[in-house]
């Protein structure tokens, strides 16, 4: 099992991603739902700068997660492993960055909306909400597809880990099941937003598991078969 600098760096990157993604969410004084609604602006405005910084931490966590996936690719980019690991990790990265972009919308429009709606009447606030309706809809699609893209990637990545026994078998299957659950909930359950929430926390647990296993057990690259 390889436990060199590259493997340790990758493991720590997964752990930092978990800390930032979950820590920014946990410490945030207000959580926006599937859409930004008028009632969000009051709680956000109560401590707008702390809310902004916690959202920044959360978004940066998604970015670090993408970096962790790139790092994992860099130490497994060999034949034949890469045939499944590259597309799997690539789809996870695509989904993760899509979620980061969607989160940036919530962060920006939430903070901006506090100032825009200050002193407005109920009618004026409704007019303002109507003006951002289409953007709200587009960003919700970003969130959904980000979760689906990540789910597809996790399934491929997990199957690759299982096939070549690169990490502990239970972690490979955990990755597969997490990906299937993410896709199934988003695509199979019409009113999925509240039901999906536990998957976010499970994904953080997965990040922690990846980091701990990489740091304690290292990574195993079986002997390449002759071409």
mmCIF file of C-alpha atoms in Angstrom:
data_model
loop_
_atom_site.group_PDB
_atom_site.id
_atom_site.type_symbol
_atom_site.label_atom_id
_atom_site.label_comp_id
_atom_site.label_asym_id
_atom_site.label_seq_id
_atom_site.Cartn_x
_atom_site.Cartn_y
_atom_site.Cartn_z
ATOM 1 C CA UNK A 1 0.000 0.000 0.000
ATOM 2 C CA UNK A 2 1.392 3.400 -0.981
ATOM 3 C CA UNK A 3 1.528 5.929 1.898
ATOM 4 C CA UNK A 4 3.798 8.534 0.322
ATOM 5 C CA UNK A 5 3.489 12.339 0.288
ATOM 6 C CA UNK A 6 1.055 12.315 -2.645
ATOM 7 C CA UNK A 7 -1.314 9.930 -0.859
ATOM 8 C CA UNK A 8 -1.137 11.880 2.397
ATOM 9 C CA UNK A 9 -1.744 15.157 0.608
ATOM 10 C CA UNK A 10 -4.805 13.660 -1.093
ATOM 11 C CA UNK A 11 -6.125 12.320 2.210
ATOM 12 C CA UNK A 12 -5.768 15.653 3.978
ATOM 13 C CA UNK A 13 -7.427 17.427 1.063
ATOM 14 C CA UNK A 14 -10.513 15.215 1.421
ATOM 15 C CA UNK A 15 -10.637 15.991 5.148
ATOM 16 C CA UNK A 16 -10.285 19.750 4.605
ATOM 17 C CA UNK A 17 -13.071 19.619 1.999
ATOM 18 C CA UNK A 18 -15.352 17.855 4.502
ATOM 19 C CA UNK A 19 -14.542 20.399 7.213
ATOM 20 C CA UNK A 20 -15.257 23.408 5.000
ATOM 21 C CA UNK A 21 -18.356 22.074 3.230
ATOM 22 C CA UNK A 22 -20.029 20.931 6.452
ATOM 23 C CA UNK A 23 -18.578 23.576 8.759
ATOM 24 C CA UNK A 24 -19.776 26.448 6.571
ATOM 25 C CA UNK A 25 -23.239 24.875 6.422
ATOM 26 C CA UNK A 26 -23.403 24.082 10.158
ATOM 27 C CA UNK A 27 -22.281 27.540 11.314
ATOM 28 C CA UNK A 28 -24.481 29.444 8.883
ATOM 29 C CA UNK A 29 -27.173 31.403 10.765
ATOM 30 C CA UNK A 30 -29.728 30.728 8.015
ATOM 31 C CA UNK A 31 -30.172 28.016 5.371
ATOM 32 C CA UNK A 32 -31.817 28.870 2.054
ATOM 33 C CA UNK A 33 -34.220 26.242 0.724
ATOM 34 C CA UNK A 34 -34.731 25.025 -2.817
ATOM 35 C CA UNK A 35 -35.517 28.579 -3.923
ATOM 36 C CA UNK A 36 -34.733 31.982 -2.459
ATOM 37 C CA UNK A 37 -37.982 33.313 -0.987
ATOM 38 C CA UNK A 38 -38.914 36.673 0.484
ATOM 39 C CA UNK A 39 -38.798 35.317 4.041
ATOM 40 C CA UNK A 40 -35.077 34.497 3.628
ATOM 41 C CA UNK A 41 -33.974 38.128 3.591
ATOM 42 C CA UNK A 42 -34.931 38.912 7.183
ATOM 43 C CA UNK A 43 -32.864 36.129 8.847
ATOM 44 C CA UNK A 44 -29.964 36.755 6.453
ATOM 45 C CA UNK A 45 -30.029 40.471 7.250
ATOM 46 C CA UNK A 46 -29.864 39.795 10.995
ATOM 47 C CA UNK A 47 -26.171 38.853 10.634
ATOM 48 C CA UNK A 48 -25.434 39.363 6.970
ATOM 49 C CA UNK A 49 -21.608 39.456 7.135
ATOM 50 C CA UNK A 50 -21.333 36.270 9.179
ATOM 51 C CA UNK A 51 -23.799 34.611 6.797
ATOM 52 C CA UNK A 52 -21.706 35.767 3.821
ATOM 53 C CA UNK A 53 -18.481 34.389 5.288
ATOM 54 C CA UNK A 54 -20.000 31.046 6.212
ATOM 55 C CA UNK A 55 -21.365 30.699 2.677
ATOM 56 C CA UNK A 56 -17.896 31.507 1.323
ATOM 57 C CA UNK A 57 -16.426 28.761 3.513
ATOM 58 C CA UNK A 58 -19.087 26.325 2.271
ATOM 59 C CA UNK A 59 -18.469 27.182 -1.392
ATOM 60 C CA UNK A 60 -14.717 26.900 -0.987
ATOM 61 C CA UNK A 61 -15.291 23.451 0.505
ATOM 62 C CA UNK A 62 -16.827 22.322 -2.797
ATOM 63 C CA UNK A 63 -13.778 23.714 -4.604
ATOM 64 C CA UNK A 64 -11.423 21.815 -2.274
ATOM 65 C CA UNK A 65 -13.454 18.661 -2.920
ATOM 66 C CA UNK A 66 -12.811 19.085 -6.652
ATOM 67 C CA UNK A 67 -9.103 19.548 -5.891
ATOM 68 C CA UNK A 68 -9.153 16.346 -3.826
ATOM 69 C CA UNK A 69 -10.646 14.464 -6.782
ATOM 70 C CA UNK A 70 -7.974 15.874 -9.123
ATOM 71 C CA UNK A 71 -5.335 14.806 -6.624
ATOM 72 C CA UNK A 72 -6.799 11.286 -6.447
ATOM 73 C CA UNK A 73 -6.697 11.124 -10.240
ATOM 74 C CA UNK A 74 -3.051 12.180 -10.319
ATOM 75 C CA UNK A 75 -1.979 9.146 -8.268
ATOM 76 C CA UNK A 76 -4.216 6.623 -10.066
ATOM 77 C CA UNK A 77 -3.759 7.811 -13.650
ATOM 78 C CA UNK A 78 -2.423 4.541 -14.992
ATOM 79 C CA UNK A 79 -3.743 1.768 -17.187
ATOM 80 C CA UNK A 80 -6.085 0.014 -16.649
ATOM 81 C CA UNK A 81 -7.454 1.857 -13.582
ATOM 82 C CA UNK A 82 -7.995 5.156 -15.327
ATOM 83 C CA UNK A 83 -10.599 3.722 -17.721
ATOM 84 C CA UNK A 84 -13.166 3.965 -14.902
ATOM 85 C CA UNK A 85 -11.539 6.295 -12.396
ATOM 86 C CA UNK A 86 -11.009 9.195 -14.809
ATOM 87 C CA UNK A 87 -14.607 9.449 -16.092
ATOM 88 C CA UNK A 88 -15.894 8.784 -12.573
ATOM 89 C CA UNK A 89 -13.797 11.445 -10.906
ATOM 90 C CA UNK A 90 -14.391 13.775 -13.848
ATOM 91 C CA UNK A 91 -18.147 13.590 -13.402
ATOM 92 C CA UNK A 92 -17.820 14.135 -9.649
ATOM 93 C CA UNK A 93 -15.699 17.225 -10.349
ATOM 94 C CA UNK A 94 -18.242 18.506 -12.892
ATOM 95 C CA UNK A 95 -21.088 17.997 -10.428
ATOM 96 C CA UNK A 96 -19.158 19.527 -7.545
ATOM 97 C CA UNK A 97 -18.288 22.684 -9.482
ATOM 98 C CA UNK A 98 -21.908 22.947 -10.657
ATOM 99 C CA UNK A 99 -22.987 22.874 -7.012
ATOM 100 C CA UNK A 100 -20.364 25.498 -6.172
ATOM 101 C CA UNK A 101 -21.709 27.794 -8.899
ATOM 102 C CA UNK A 102 -25.289 27.284 -7.715
ATOM 103 C CA UNK A 103 -24.238 27.994 -4.126
ATOM 104 C CA UNK A 104 -22.574 31.193 -5.293
ATOM 105 C CA UNK A 105 -25.935 32.332 -6.681
ATOM 106 C CA UNK A 106 -27.682 31.783 -3.354
ATOM 107 C CA UNK A 107 -24.873 33.579 -1.565
ATOM 108 C CA UNK A 108 -24.855 36.547 -3.925
ATOM 109 C CA UNK A 109 -28.618 36.961 -4.340
ATOM 110 C CA UNK A 110 -29.221 36.413 -0.632
ATOM 111 C CA UNK A 111 -26.830 39.161 0.429
ATOM 112 C CA UNK A 112 -27.833 41.477 -2.444
ATOM 113 C CA UNK A 113 -31.532 40.932 -1.775
ATOM 114 C CA UNK A 114 -31.163 42.115 1.830
ATOM 115 C CA UNK A 115 -30.174 45.565 0.592
ATOM 116 C CA UNK A 116 -32.606 45.561 -2.305
ATOM 117 C CA UNK A 117 -35.654 44.753 -0.179
ATOM 118 C CA UNK A 118 -34.812 46.976 2.793
ATOM 119 C CA UNK A 119 -37.768 49.255 3.493
ATOM 120 C CA UNK A 120 -39.929 47.736 0.755
ATOM 121 C CA UNK A 121 -43.614 47.052 1.197
ATOM 122 C CA UNK A 122 -44.965 43.493 0.834
ATOM 123 C CA UNK A 123 -46.137 44.337 -2.707
ATOM 124 C CA UNK A 124 -42.738 45.720 -3.703
ATOM 125 C CA UNK A 125 -40.960 42.680 -2.265
ATOM 126 C CA UNK A 126 -43.230 40.389 -4.286
ATOM 127 C CA UNK A 127 -42.424 42.382 -7.436
ATOM 128 C CA UNK A 128 -38.726 41.959 -6.645
ATOM 129 C CA UNK A 129 -39.167 38.205 -6.170
ATOM 130 C CA UNK A 130 -41.006 37.980 -9.485
ATOM 131 C CA UNK A 131 -38.059 39.726 -11.163
ATOM 132 C CA UNK A 132 -35.637 36.985 -10.044
ATOM 133 C CA UNK A 133 -38.049 34.091 -10.652
ATOM 134 C CA UNK A 134 -36.360 32.810 -13.819
ATOM 135 C CA UNK A 135 -32.897 32.938 -12.252
ATOM 136 C CA UNK A 136 -34.264 31.101 -9.229
ATOM 137 C CA UNK A 137 -35.584 28.374 -11.545
ATOM 138 C CA UNK A 138 -32.311 28.051 -13.476
ATOM 139 C CA UNK A 139 -30.236 27.761 -10.322
ATOM 140 C CA UNK A 140 -32.514 25.075 -8.903
ATOM 141 C CA UNK A 141 -31.801 23.092 -12.075
ATOM 142 C CA UNK A 142 -28.077 23.646 -11.474
ATOM 143 C CA UNK A 143 -28.437 22.154 -8.007
ATOM 144 C CA UNK A 144 -30.359 19.130 -9.288
ATOM 145 C CA UNK A 145 -27.990 18.387 -12.145
ATOM 146 C CA UNK A 146 -24.963 18.976 -9.954
ATOM 147 C CA UNK A 147 -26.242 16.269 -7.638
ATOM 148 C CA UNK A 148 -27.019 13.906 -10.511
ATOM 149 C CA UNK A 149 -23.626 14.472 -12.199
ATOM 150 C CA UNK A 150 -21.892 13.810 -8.875
ATOM 151 C CA UNK A 151 -23.994 10.680 -8.368
ATOM 152 C CA UNK A 152 -23.072 9.242 -11.767
ATOM 153 C CA UNK A 153 -19.418 9.967 -11.087
ATOM 154 C CA UNK A 154 -19.498 8.342 -7.657
ATOM 155 C CA UNK A 155 -20.986 5.156 -9.103
ATOM 156 C CA UNK A 156 -18.229 4.873 -11.722
ATOM 157 C CA UNK A 157 -15.527 5.834 -9.241
ATOM 158 C CA UNK A 158 -16.779 3.342 -6.673
ATOM 159 C CA UNK A 159 -16.968 0.498 -9.186
ATOM 160 C CA UNK A 160 -13.404 1.258 -10.238
ATOM 161 C CA UNK A 161 -12.220 1.218 -6.627
ATOM 162 C CA UNK A 162 -13.972 -2.122 -6.065
ATOM 163 C CA UNK A 163 -12.770 -3.747 -9.287
ATOM 164 C CA UNK A 164 -9.073 -3.009 -8.715
ATOM 165 C CA UNK A 165 -9.211 -3.023 -4.885
ATOM 166 C CA UNK A 166 -7.468 0.349 -4.794
ATOM 167 C CA UNK A 167 -8.986 1.240 -1.413
ATOM 168 C CA UNK A 168 -10.846 -0.770 1.228
ATOM 169 C CA UNK A 169 -13.698 -2.734 -0.365
ATOM 170 C CA UNK A 170 -16.335 -1.275 1.978
ATOM 171 C CA UNK A 171 -15.335 2.261 0.918
ATOM 172 C CA UNK A 172 -15.721 1.370 -2.756
ATOM 173 C CA UNK A 173 -19.217 0.010 -2.165
ATOM 174 C CA UNK A 174 -20.059 2.985 0.049
ATOM 175 C CA UNK A 175 -19.132 5.212 -2.906
ATOM 176 C CA UNK A 176 -21.365 3.245 -5.281
ATOM 177 C CA UNK A 177 -24.370 3.269 -2.935
ATOM 178 C CA UNK A 178 -23.974 7.004 -2.249
ATOM 179 C CA UNK A 179 -23.954 7.735 -5.981
ATOM 180 C CA UNK A 180 -27.028 5.587 -6.637
ATOM 181 C CA UNK A 181 -28.904 7.209 -3.735
ATOM 182 C CA UNK A 182 -28.098 10.718 -4.974
ATOM 183 C CA UNK A 183 -29.291 9.963 -8.503
ATOM 184 C CA UNK A 184 -32.340 8.003 -7.385
ATOM 185 C CA UNK A 185 -33.658 10.676 -5.035
ATOM 186 C CA UNK A 186 -33.153 13.598 -7.417
ATOM 187 C CA UNK A 187 -34.501 11.838 -10.502
ATOM 188 C CA UNK A 188 -37.047 9.466 -8.980
ATOM 189 C CA UNK A 189 -38.812 11.503 -6.306
ATOM 190 C CA UNK A 190 -40.641 14.620 -7.566
ATOM 191 C CA UNK A 191 -40.571 16.489 -4.239
ATOM 192 C CA UNK A 192 -37.017 15.545 -3.452
ATOM 193 C CA UNK A 193 -35.454 18.600 -1.812
ATOM 194 C CA UNK A 194 -36.156 17.795 1.842
ATOM 195 C CA UNK A 195 -35.596 14.079 1.290
ATOM 196 C CA UNK A 196 -32.186 14.767 -0.274
ATOM 197 C CA UNK A 197 -30.883 16.676 2.753
ATOM 198 C CA UNK A 198 -29.495 13.573 4.548
ATOM 199 C CA UNK A 199 -27.459 12.735 1.420
ATOM 200 C CA UNK A 200 -25.524 15.980 1.874
ATOM 201 C CA UNK A 201 -24.421 14.834 5.329
ATOM 202 C CA UNK A 202 -23.656 11.326 4.070
ATOM 203 C CA UNK A 203 -21.450 12.852 1.364
ATOM 204 C CA UNK A 204 -19.510 14.686 4.071
ATOM 205 C CA UNK A 205 -19.089 11.376 5.924
ATOM 206 C CA UNK A 206 -17.817 9.891 2.643
ATOM 207 C CA UNK A 207 -15.253 12.697 2.313
ATOM 208 C CA UNK A 208 -14.067 12.014 5.859
ATOM 209 C CA UNK A 209 -13.898 8.259 5.181
ATOM 210 C CA UNK A 210 -11.857 8.819 2.020
ATOM 211 C CA UNK A 211 -9.445 11.059 3.882
ATOM 212 C CA UNK A 212 -9.015 8.735 6.859
ATOM 213 C CA UNK A 213 -8.523 5.620 4.728
ATOM 214 C CA UNK A 214 -5.969 7.341 2.500
ATOM 215 C CA UNK A 215 -4.017 8.589 5.530
ATOM 216 C CA UNK A 216 -4.126 5.366 7.546
ATOM 217 C CA UNK A 217 -4.131 2.634 4.913
ATOM 218 C CA UNK A 218 -2.714 4.370 1.879
ATOM 219 C CA UNK A 219 -3.618 3.444 -1.665
ATOM 220 C CA UNK A 220 -3.067 0.136 -3.434
ATOM 221 C CA UNK A 221 -2.289 0.056 -7.128
ATOM 222 C CA UNK A 222 -2.239 -3.606 -8.240
ATOM 223 C CA UNK A 223 0.364 -4.713 -10.714
ATOM 224 C CA UNK A 224 -0.521 -3.609 -14.196
ATOM 225 C CA UNK A 225 -1.326 -6.418 -16.568
ATOM 226 C CA UNK A 226 0.879 -6.692 -19.623
ATOM 227 C CA UNK A 227 -0.569 -5.094 -22.736
#
